[in-house]
Short mmCIF file of C-alpha atoms in Angstrom, two decimals:
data_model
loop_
_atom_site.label_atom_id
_atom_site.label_comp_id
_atom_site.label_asym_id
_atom_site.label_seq_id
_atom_site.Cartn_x
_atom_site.Cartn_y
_atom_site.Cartn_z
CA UNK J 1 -26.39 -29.18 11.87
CA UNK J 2 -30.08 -29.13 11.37
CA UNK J 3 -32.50 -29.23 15.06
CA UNK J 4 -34.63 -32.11 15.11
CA UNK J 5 -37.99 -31.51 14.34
CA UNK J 6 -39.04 -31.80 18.49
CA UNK J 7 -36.34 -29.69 19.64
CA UNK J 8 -37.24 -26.89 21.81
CA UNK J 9 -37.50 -26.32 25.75
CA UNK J 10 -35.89 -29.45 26.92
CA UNK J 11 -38.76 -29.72 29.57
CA UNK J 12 -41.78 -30.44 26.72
CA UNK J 13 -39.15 -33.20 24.89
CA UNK J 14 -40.43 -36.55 25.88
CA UNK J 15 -36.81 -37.00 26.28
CA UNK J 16 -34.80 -34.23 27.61
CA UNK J 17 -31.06 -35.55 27.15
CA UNK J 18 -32.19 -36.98 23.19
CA UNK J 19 -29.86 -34.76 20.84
CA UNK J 20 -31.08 -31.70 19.77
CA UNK J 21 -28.68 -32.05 16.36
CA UNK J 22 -26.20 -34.98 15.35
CA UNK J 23 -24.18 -34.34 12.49
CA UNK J 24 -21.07 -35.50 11.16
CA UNK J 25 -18.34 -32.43 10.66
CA UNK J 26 -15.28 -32.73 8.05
CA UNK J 27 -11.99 -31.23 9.66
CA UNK J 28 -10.00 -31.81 7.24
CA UNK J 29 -6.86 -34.17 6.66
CA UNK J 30 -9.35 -37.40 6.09
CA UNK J 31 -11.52 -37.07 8.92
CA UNK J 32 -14.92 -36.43 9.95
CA UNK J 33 -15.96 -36.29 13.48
CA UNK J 34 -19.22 -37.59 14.94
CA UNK J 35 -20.92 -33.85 16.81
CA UNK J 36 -24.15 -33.87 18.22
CA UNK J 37 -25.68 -31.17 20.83
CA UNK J 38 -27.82 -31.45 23.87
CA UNK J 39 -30.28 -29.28 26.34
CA UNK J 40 -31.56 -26.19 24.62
CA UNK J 41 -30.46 -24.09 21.80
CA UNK J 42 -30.37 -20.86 23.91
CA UNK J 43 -28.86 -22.21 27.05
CA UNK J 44 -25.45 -21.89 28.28
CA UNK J 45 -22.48 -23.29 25.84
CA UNK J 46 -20.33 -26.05 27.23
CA UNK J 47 -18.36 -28.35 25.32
CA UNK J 48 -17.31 -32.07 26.95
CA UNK J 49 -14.54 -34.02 25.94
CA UNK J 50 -14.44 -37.98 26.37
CA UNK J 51 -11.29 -39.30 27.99
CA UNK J 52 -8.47 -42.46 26.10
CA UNK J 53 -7.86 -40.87 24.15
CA UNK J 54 -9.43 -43.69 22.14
CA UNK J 55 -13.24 -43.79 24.04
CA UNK J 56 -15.81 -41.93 23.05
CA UNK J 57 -18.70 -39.84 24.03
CA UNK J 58 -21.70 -42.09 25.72
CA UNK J 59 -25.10 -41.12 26.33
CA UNK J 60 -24.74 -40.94 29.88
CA UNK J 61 -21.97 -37.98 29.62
CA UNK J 62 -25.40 -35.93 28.42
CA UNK J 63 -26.82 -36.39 31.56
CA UNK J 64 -24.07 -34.13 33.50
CA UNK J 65 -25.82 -30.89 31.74
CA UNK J 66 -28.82 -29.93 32.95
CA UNK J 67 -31.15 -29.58 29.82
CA UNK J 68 -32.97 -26.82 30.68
CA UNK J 69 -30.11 -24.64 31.34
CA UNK J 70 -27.81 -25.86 28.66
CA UNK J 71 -26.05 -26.17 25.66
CA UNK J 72 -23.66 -28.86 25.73
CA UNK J 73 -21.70 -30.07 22.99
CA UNK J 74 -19.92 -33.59 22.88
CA UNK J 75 -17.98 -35.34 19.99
CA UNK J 76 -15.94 -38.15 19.62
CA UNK J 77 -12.41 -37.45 18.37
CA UNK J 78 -10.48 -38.08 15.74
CA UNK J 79 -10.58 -41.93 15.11
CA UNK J 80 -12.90 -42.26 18.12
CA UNK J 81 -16.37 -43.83 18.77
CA UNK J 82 -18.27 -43.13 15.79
CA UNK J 83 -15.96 -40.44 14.19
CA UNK J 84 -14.24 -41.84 11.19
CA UNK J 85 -11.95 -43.29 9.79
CA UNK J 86 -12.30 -45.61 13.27
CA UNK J 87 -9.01 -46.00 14.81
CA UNK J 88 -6.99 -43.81 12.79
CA UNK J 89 -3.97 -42.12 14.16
CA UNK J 90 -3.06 -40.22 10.64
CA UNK J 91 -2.98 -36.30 11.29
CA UNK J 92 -4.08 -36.94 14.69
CA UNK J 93 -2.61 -35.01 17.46
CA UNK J 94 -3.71 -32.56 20.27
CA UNK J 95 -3.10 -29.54 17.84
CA UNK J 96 -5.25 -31.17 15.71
CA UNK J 97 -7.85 -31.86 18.42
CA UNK J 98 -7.89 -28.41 19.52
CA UNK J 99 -8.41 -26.92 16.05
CA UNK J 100 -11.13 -29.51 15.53
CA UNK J 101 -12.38 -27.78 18.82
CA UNK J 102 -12.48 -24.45 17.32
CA UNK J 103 -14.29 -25.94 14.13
CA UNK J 104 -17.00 -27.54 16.33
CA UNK J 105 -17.52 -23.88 17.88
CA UNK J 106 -17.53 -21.99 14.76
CA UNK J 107 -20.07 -24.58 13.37
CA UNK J 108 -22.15 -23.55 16.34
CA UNK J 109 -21.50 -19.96 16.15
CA UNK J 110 -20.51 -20.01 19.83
CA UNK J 111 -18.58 -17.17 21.64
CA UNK J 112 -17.05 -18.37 24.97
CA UNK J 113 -18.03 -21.73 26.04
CA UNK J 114 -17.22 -23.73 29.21
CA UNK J 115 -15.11 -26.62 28.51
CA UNK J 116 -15.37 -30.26 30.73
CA UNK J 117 -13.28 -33.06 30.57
CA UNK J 118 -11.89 -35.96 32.81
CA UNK J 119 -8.71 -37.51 32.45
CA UNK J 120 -7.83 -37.32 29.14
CA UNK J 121 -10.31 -35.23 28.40
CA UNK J 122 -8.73 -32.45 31.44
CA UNK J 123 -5.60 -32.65 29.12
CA UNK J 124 -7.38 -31.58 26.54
CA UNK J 125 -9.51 -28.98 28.39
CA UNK J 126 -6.57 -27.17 29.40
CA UNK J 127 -4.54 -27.47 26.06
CA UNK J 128 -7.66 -26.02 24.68
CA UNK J 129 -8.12 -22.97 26.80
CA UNK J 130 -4.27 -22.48 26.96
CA UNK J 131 -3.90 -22.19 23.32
CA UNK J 132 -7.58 -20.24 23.34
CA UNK J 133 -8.27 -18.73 26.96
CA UNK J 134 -10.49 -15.89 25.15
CA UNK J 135 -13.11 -18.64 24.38
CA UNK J 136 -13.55 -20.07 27.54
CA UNK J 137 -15.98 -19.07 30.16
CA UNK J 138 -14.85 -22.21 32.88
CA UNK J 139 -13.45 -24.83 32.97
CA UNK J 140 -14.46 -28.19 35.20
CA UNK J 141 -11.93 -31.19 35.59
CA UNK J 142 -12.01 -34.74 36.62
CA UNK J 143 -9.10 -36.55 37.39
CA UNK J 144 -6.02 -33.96 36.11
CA UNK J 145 -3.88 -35.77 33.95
CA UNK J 146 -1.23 -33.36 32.63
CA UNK J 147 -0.73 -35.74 29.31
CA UNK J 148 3.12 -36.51 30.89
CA UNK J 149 5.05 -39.85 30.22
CA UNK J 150 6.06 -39.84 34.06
CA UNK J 151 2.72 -39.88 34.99
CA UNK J 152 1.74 -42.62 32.98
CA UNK J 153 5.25 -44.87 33.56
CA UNK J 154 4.27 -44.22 37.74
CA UNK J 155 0.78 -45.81 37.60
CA UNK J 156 1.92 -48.83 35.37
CA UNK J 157 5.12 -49.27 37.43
CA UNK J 158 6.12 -48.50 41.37
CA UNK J 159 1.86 -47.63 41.71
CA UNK J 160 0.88 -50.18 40.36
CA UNK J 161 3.48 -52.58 42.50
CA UNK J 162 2.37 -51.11 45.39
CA UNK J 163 -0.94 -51.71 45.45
CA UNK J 164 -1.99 -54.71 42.91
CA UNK J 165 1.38 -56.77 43.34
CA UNK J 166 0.27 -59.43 41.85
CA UNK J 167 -1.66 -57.46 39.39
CA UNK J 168 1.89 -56.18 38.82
CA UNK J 169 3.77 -59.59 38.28
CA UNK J 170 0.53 -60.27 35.47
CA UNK J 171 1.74 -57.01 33.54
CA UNK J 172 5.03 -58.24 33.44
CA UNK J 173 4.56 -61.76 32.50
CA UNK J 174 3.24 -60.67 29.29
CA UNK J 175 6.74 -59.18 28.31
CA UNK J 176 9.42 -61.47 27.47
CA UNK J 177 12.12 -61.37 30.49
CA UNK J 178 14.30 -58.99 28.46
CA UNK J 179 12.00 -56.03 27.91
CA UNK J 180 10.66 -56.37 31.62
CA UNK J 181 13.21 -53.49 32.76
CA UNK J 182 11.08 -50.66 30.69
CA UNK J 183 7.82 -52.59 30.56
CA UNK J 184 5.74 -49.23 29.77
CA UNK J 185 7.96 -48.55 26.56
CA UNK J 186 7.80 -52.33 25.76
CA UNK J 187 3.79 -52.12 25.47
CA UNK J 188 3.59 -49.16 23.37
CA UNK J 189 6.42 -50.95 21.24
CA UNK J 190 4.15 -54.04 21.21
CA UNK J 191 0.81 -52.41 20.79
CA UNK J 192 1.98 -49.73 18.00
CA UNK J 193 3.21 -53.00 16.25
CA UNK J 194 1.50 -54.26 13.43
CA UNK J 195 0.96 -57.97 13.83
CA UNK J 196 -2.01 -58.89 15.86
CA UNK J 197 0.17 -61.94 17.84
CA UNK J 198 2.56 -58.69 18.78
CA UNK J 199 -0.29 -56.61 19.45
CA UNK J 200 -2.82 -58.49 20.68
CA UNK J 201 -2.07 -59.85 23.98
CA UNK J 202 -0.40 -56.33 24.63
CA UNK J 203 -3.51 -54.62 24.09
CA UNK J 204 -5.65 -56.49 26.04
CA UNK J 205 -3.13 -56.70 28.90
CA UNK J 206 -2.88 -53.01 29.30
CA UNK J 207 -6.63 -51.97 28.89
CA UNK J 208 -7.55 -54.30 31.71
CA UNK J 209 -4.83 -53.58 34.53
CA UNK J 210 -5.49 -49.56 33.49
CA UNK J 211 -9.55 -50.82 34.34
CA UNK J 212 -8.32 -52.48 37.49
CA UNK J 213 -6.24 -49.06 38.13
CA UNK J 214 -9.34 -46.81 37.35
CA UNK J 215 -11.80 -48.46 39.79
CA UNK J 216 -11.83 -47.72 43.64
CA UNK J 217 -12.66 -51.55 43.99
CA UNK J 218 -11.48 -53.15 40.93
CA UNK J 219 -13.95 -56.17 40.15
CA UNK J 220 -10.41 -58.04 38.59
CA UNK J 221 -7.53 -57.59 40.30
CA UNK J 222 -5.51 -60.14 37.99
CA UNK J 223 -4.97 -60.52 34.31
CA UNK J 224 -6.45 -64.01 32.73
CA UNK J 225 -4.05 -64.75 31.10
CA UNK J 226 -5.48 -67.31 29.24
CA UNK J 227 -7.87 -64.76 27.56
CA UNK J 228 -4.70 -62.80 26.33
CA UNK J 229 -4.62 -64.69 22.66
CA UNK J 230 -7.75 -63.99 21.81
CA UNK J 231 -7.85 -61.15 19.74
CA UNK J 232 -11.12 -60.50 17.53
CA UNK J 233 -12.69 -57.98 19.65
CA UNK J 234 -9.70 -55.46 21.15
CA UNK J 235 -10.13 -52.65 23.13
CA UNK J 236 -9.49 -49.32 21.00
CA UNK J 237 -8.32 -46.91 23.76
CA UNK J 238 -4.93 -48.73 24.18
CA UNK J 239 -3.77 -48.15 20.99
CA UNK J 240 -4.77 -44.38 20.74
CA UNK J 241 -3.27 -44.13 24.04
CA UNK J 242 0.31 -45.96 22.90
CA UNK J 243 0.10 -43.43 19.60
CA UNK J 244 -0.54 -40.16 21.73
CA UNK J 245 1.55 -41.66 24.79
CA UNK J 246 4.97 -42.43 22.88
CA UNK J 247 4.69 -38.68 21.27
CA UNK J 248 4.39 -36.96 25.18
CA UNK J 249 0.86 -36.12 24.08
CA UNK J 250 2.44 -33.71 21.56
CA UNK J 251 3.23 -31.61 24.01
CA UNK J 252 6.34 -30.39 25.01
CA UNK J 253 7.49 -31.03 29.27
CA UNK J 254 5.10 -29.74 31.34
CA UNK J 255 3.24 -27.45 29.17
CA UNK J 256 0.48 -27.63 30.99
CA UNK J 257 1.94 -26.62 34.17
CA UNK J 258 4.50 -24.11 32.58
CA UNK J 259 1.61 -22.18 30.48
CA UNK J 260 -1.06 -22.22 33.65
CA UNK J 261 -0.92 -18.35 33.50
CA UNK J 262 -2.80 -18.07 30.19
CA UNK J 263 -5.87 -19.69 32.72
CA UNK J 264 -5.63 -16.38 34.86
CA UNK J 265 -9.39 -14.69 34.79
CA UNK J 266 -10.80 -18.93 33.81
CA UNK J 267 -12.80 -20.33 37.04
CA UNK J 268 -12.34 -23.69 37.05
CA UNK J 269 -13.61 -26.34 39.23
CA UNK J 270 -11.16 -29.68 39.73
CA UNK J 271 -12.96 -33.31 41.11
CA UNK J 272 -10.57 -35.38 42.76
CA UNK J 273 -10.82 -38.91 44.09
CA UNK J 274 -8.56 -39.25 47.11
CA UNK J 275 -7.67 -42.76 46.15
CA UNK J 276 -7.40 -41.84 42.03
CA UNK J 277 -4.09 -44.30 41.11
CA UNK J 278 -4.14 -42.84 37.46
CA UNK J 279 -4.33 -39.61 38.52
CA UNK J 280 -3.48 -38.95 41.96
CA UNK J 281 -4.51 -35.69 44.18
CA UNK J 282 -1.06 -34.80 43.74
CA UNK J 283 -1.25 -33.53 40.28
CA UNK J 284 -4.69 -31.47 40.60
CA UNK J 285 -3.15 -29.80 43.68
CA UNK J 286 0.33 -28.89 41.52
CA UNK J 287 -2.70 -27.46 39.15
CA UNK J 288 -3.96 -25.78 41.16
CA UNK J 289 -1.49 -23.83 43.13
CA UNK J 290 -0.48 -22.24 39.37
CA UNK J 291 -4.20 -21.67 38.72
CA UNK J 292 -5.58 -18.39 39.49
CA UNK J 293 -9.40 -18.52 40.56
CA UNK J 294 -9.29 -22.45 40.34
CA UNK J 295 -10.85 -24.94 43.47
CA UNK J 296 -9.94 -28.42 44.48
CA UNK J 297 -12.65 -30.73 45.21
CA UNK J 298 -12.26 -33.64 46.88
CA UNK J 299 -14.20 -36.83 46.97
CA UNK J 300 -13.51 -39.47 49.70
CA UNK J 301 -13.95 -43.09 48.53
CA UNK J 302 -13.59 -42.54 45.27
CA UNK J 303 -10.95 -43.31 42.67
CA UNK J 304 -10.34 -42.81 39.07
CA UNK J 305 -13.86 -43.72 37.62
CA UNK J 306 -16.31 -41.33 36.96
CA UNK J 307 -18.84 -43.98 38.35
CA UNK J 308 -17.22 -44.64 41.73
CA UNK J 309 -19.42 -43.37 44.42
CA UNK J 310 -19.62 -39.35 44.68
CA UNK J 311 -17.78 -39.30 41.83
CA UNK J 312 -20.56 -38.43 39.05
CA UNK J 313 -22.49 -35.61 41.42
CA UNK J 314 -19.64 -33.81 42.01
CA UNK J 315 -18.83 -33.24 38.55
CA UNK J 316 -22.68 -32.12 38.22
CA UNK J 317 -22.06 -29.81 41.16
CA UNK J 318 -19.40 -28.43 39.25
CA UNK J 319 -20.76 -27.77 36.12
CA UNK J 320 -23.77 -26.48 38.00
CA UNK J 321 -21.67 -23.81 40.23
CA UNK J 322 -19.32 -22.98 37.34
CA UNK J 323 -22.66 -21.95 35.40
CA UNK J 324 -23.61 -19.67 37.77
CA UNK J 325 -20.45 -17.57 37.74
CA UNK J 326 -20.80 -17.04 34.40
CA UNK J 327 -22.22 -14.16 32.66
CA UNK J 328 -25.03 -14.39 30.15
#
């Protein structure tokens, strides 16, 4: 990965959070993965992974490292944003995210590096430095989400029932009466499926009540329906999420939870919105309490989003403070 010409102290770049190198990197297996690096060459490694799985890094996620005092790393994964092949779910699992991980760093020639990511992305953060604690210097979390199918069948289920009833009857309508029982299964049945009237109107169903479940104040609280059938544009984190989803993240039960220890000696910083219904305080405070030398923050009127008020700062904060524990 070759520096632009203008890279150097962020400060003199006309624009500090431009990329100092973007690159595409072959892993292996089919795939190459879209890298590029912000800040300064010298500064403190971090590496920030995008949540889905199925998003993407945007240039906004740049903007949470502070580019005169780092090196931040961000990449779309495999079949992500504008890694390629788009949309593939061939050889992609979270072993093979985690050695891509370890590819990225090598490519870098990085030692220990912090590692931030929300939602998806804290799965990944902590399947990282559990399967390689010796390369992390801190860790800083959004949103825990311990990549379980419980926590995924609550939100779209009894959560989602209790607060966005109708929201709720929506979901279902989209089923046929028979698969209503085990709706979650049914739309990753649906969505995994191969013909577009199958999963179509599955697709689009789940990626907008998950929205309306991500946002403190949801701008839809309903489904239109109508809109369902139309299927040229699709969202692409829905079916990522049914392919990673239906295999328990490739995980096995509660790995993340079970293996916590290998964190022990990690700071790590965890954001919490108190209203999060994708990822409720519950789970960063189960997290926690097996997490040596990890903190809890939480931030009132705030939900899922990284954009709900507070929401964004605090994971700036975090970065910030975890940076200035660590060692250069």
């Amino acid at each position: 990965m070759v520096p632009d010409a203008d890279a150097g102290t962020a400060a003199k770049r006309a624009d500090p959070f431009a990329p100092l190198t973007s690159d595409t990197l072959d892993v292996g297996d089919g795939h190459e993965l879209y890298v590029e690096s912000v800040g300064r060459a010298d500064g403190i490694p971090a590496i920030y992974l995008h949540g889905g799985p199925g998003s993407g890094c945007q240039p906004d996620h740049r903007r949470l490292f502070d580019p005169d005092r780092f090196q931040a790393v961000l990449f779309d994964q495999r079949g992500c944003g504008r890694s390629r092949p788009k949309g593939s779910r061939e050889h992609n699992t979270t072993a093979h995210l985690i050695a891509d991980m370890e590819k990225i760093r090598e490519k870098f020639g990085i030692a220990r590096w912090m590692v931030v990511g929300g939602s998806w992305g804290a799965t990944l953060a902590l399947a990282y430095a559990q399967a390689h604690p010796e390369r992390v210097s801190g860790i800083a979390l959004r949103a825990t989400f311990l990549g379980t199918r419980a926590e995924v069948e609550t939100a779209f289920t009894s959560r989602l029932s209790q607060f966005y009833p109708a929201l709720h009857e929506d979901f279902l309508s989209v089923l046929p009466p028979e698969e209503r029982a085990h709706p979650v299964d049914a739309y990753w049945r649906r969505i995994l499926d191969a013909d577009p009237a199958v999963h179509g109107p599955a697709a689009r169903a789940w990626h907008d009540t998950e929205r309306a479940l991500s946002e403190h104040k949801a701008a839809k609280a309903r489904l239109d329906l109508t809109s369902l059938n139309v299927w040229r544009t699709l969202p692409a984190t829905p079916f990522m999420e049914a392919h990673y989803f239906v295999n328990n993240s490739f995980m096995s039960v509660d790995q993340l939870l079970r293996n916590a220890d290998r964190l022990s000696g990690i700071p790590g910083i965890i954001v919490q919105g108190r209203y999060d219904l994708l990822c409720p305080p519950e789970t960063s405070q189960r997290l926690a309490k097996v997490w040596p030398g990890s903190e809890v923050r939480i931030v009132e009127e705030a939900g899922h989003s990284l954009y709900d008020a507070g929401v964004r700062d605090a994971v700036m904060k975090s970065i910030a403070d975890l940076a200035s524990k660590i060692p250069r």
